[in-house]
């Protein structure tokens, strides 16, 4: 080991050298970047540093210097890809640089100087202009500023890149952790978890976590999933979640350090935490992955340790050529060691290896002032040290001095058990594979350019028409989501830009006129906004000024940022998408604020009403003492404020009469039934409205029925188009013959349409524009046409109905014993026999009890446009009945909510997917059913907190051996569940979206068997049978045509198989390790040109 300290390797000034706060080595090991107090980021040649003692070395030493900051630069880091270099300073700005292959402008100017000198011209003034105000040497490399990132309120203290360069994380003295996209450099998330300055950052080499160190004496571990190139802050709302807060080794750590730079070991097993303490002694704590604790401390430094750095290489104590590969037929795994360097305020450098309890090297007084940063070369043989005295020192270790370096494949093998599946670039399979990869990346590039244009203020219209090869303008049909990635463009042929077809094939206009007309058509408010921008106002002193226009007020046109929601074929959207919060079960959720419903309505800042005996205002102290130990004082909201509640005597005597008339007469079948559902009470008025809006004074009852109070019926008749009303008798006689009948009436805009009478009291009613239906307490169902003609005789059931719903011509009735009936009132038939709710309610385990037990309750039961039963329970599960398989299928459950990375209440899968009941077609069948079920699961989980225990259990399982791929497997299974559910329901839009999401995840994971199986399933027998494509809008029973992978038709869930296959191939085309599978399918479908003429050459 020897030290190299060149005289020229410094941030020099006129009187003294400036402090050097940070350094980093490029991934190829050829450049060393340093940052100092002079406001410069300097890039040095490492080869020149190694040959500093060679007088014959003549290559450039300093490659470039950048001064884009206005203050001291605290940190500088190369990205893992080597493309970018980032720096952070006390001017609160993060600068991102990139290497420009073009020569620097100074070199061009210097060439002009030489040319003038050759021609004999005057060069003195020109040379003076070049050199005035700077002592910098001409740069060798041209590093230009790429982005300036503004997101901190105080000094930027440290930053770091993920190992795949997908994100950049910065920390600072404002206690914030800011996450930026590594593709677009858009701010993805700001985390304010720390309570004091954040001074250190390190990334997990397996690309699962990053850790931040702060002056609040904690290290916080954050879990993240690498975002895609088209991700936005909205997409990543549920990403970058706090995993663990570590406090034990830092309870008494000093707050005088400038940095707390920690490091992650290359095998992913440990974190080296600087500025820790072991009793009264400063140390470096070694924390274990998973449990996030540790009892190993590196002790020996006399002052606080500010920085520690693991070597990126793994070492072996035995030479690889002397290590036997096999022993008794079993492979031998050699024990690998890691090296870590530590330094700090005591100006000493120590190097440790895990195979030795004592440090390998200790160097005292290496610098005059504190050591600020350490950086290893990629080969692990060199260590660069920076100090506040302005010096930069290179420590070069001898051959095998730290151990025998092993190949980087050993790093990958060590990280594989943590899910660090970083695959190589792969080998291109041929020209067709390159063409497919280019086509696959075009969508992502367009999306990134559109996002960057929106961030930079470019006025790119978001709804520009897509031009096909024949020149006809069509609207884009690509569906996007935050997990789908690139928009799939099914165009074949070049895009026409010479002319635009307007109102027929004959009329054409020039591109300039077309762009103007297109812009006016897209933004009808452009003229109005232009007038507002030029509006002149007169100030108080009589001067004319142009009134400023608020940026948000010019948002008449939609933003060009990609939407992270899937739009259905109809334009109708729900008013609200509750819950607004993303599902986060790290702590129990309470749906109401402190104080309950009263606090939500009246607020929690009301004053206390003083008591009569309280003359000195001790009521506040009394309330404070009562709530000191976490207790909640009982208060009542009075007219003048809050009043302390007192004990009330128990209610005795006759209880007040409830709003309903009486309970229904129960059927004896409930006594012997193993399943019993609550029967609705007999109410005086039951009302159902169709069209218009219901009055706010009406109280929604069960199944959408309305319980009318005094005067409510007249208001309902005025507010709704059609009102279906049932009036039950207020009194009940002992004899059946003496009972008054129930009256059925239909009114339209307050005018009576028809009325009828039933001999028994009505429990439930329903109806729409096709028919009306009423259910009585004796279990009979009556149905009428809109004109009042009875459709069918009374349908007699085994017990009272508890749920009555309709959809188009379908009628659903669920009885008190859990039997579900579905009838087609148009054909007077049923598509399947009655089905029981017992399997859904988990009756198999509940009926083993000696007494009746409580089972999950049914929160809703609905029908889709095909007559399928959709049921949600209060435990979060959602079910649908398959009429082709005669079985219930669970489509949504809490398991996906706590285990899948694709569960997000705000993304495309549970976004504004709704269907218009008045305009049903084959394109929107079952649209929104899957998002509805998952939203119901989210609501029940948040309100009841049922998944908190399950999520805590899963977090404990993740670090254990055997659960490394848990999140990935559950996420893929969740997508497969969505695809199967969409196919069973016939939800066309959701099927395509979930299929593309599934294909993208398979490509990212590199699952070749599943990819090939998916492609074969989509291809089917389309090209063998040469059948015609089934029209998606044709009135056919698609459930029997294209609702399974093996159907012999050319369509799949309403989509042409060819179109789906092309979209999946474009998603998978960028993965080179899958191109051996995807290229033959790309040739068959025409995604790439088949130059070899072997269309039917399929690789199995």
Short mmCIF file of N, CA, C and O in Angstrom, two decimals, residues 111-128:
data_model
loop_
_atom_site.label_atom_id
_atom_site.label_comp_id
_atom_site.label_asym_id
_atom_site.label_seq_id
_atom_site.Cartn_x
_atom_site.Cartn_y
_atom_site.Cartn_z
N UNK A 111 -9.06 27.27 -31.06
CA UNK A 111 -8.71 26.99 -32.45
C UNK A 111 -8.75 28.25 -33.30
O UNK A 111 -7.91 28.46 -34.18
N UNK A 112 -9.76 29.11 -33.02
CA UNK A 112 -9.81 30.38 -33.74
C UNK A 112 -8.59 31.24 -33.41
O UNK A 112 -8.05 31.93 -34.27
N UNK A 113 -8.16 31.19 -32.15
CA UNK A 113 -6.97 31.94 -31.76
C UNK A 113 -5.73 31.48 -32.53
O UNK A 113 -4.93 32.28 -33.04
N UNK A 114 -5.56 30.17 -32.67
CA UNK A 114 -4.42 29.64 -33.42
C UNK A 114 -4.50 30.02 -34.89
O UNK A 114 -3.48 30.32 -35.53
N UNK A 115 -5.74 30.02 -35.44
CA UNK A 115 -5.89 30.38 -36.85
C UNK A 115 -5.52 31.85 -37.07
O UNK A 115 -4.85 32.20 -38.06
N UNK A 116 -5.93 32.74 -36.15
CA UNK A 116 -5.57 34.14 -36.28
C UNK A 116 -4.06 34.34 -36.18
O UNK A 116 -3.45 35.13 -36.91
N UNK A 117 -3.48 33.59 -35.26
CA UNK A 117 -2.03 33.73 -35.09
C UNK A 117 -1.27 33.24 -36.33
O UNK A 117 -0.25 33.80 -36.72
N UNK A 118 -1.80 32.17 -36.97
CA UNK A 118 -1.15 31.64 -38.16
C UNK A 118 -1.20 32.65 -39.30
O UNK A 118 -0.27 32.78 -40.09
N UNK A 119 -2.33 33.39 -39.37
CA UNK A 119 -2.49 34.35 -40.46
C UNK A 119 -1.82 35.69 -40.16
O UNK A 119 -1.91 36.62 -40.96
N UNK A 120 -1.24 35.84 -39.00
CA UNK A 120 -0.55 37.07 -38.67
C UNK A 120 -1.45 38.14 -38.13
O UNK A 120 -1.07 39.31 -38.10
N UNK A 121 -2.62 37.79 -37.68
CA UNK A 121 -3.55 38.78 -37.16
C UNK A 121 -3.23 39.18 -35.74
O UNK A 121 -2.33 38.65 -35.09
N UNK A 122 -3.97 40.19 -35.22
CA UNK A 122 -3.79 40.66 -33.84
C UNK A 122 -4.51 39.68 -32.90
O UNK A 122 -5.72 39.53 -32.96
N UNK A 123 -3.75 39.04 -32.06
CA UNK A 123 -4.32 38.01 -31.18
C UNK A 123 -4.26 38.42 -29.72
O UNK A 123 -4.78 37.71 -28.88
N UNK A 124 -3.65 39.55 -29.42
CA UNK A 124 -3.48 39.89 -28.00
C UNK A 124 -4.81 40.13 -27.32
O UNK A 124 -5.10 39.58 -26.26
N UNK A 125 -5.64 40.97 -27.94
CA UNK A 125 -6.93 41.27 -27.33
C UNK A 125 -7.81 40.03 -27.28
O UNK A 125 -8.53 39.81 -26.31
N UNK A 126 -7.76 39.24 -28.31
CA UNK A 126 -8.59 38.04 -28.36
C UNK A 126 -8.18 37.05 -27.25
O UNK A 126 -9.02 36.48 -26.57
N UNK A 127 -6.88 36.88 -27.09
CA UNK A 127 -6.40 35.99 -26.05
C UNK A 127 -6.75 36.52 -24.67
O UNK A 127 -7.09 35.76 -23.76
N UNK A 128 -6.70 37.84 -24.54
CA UNK A 128 -7.05 38.45 -23.25
C UNK A 128 -8.52 38.20 -22.92
O UNK A 128 -8.87 37.93 -21.78
#
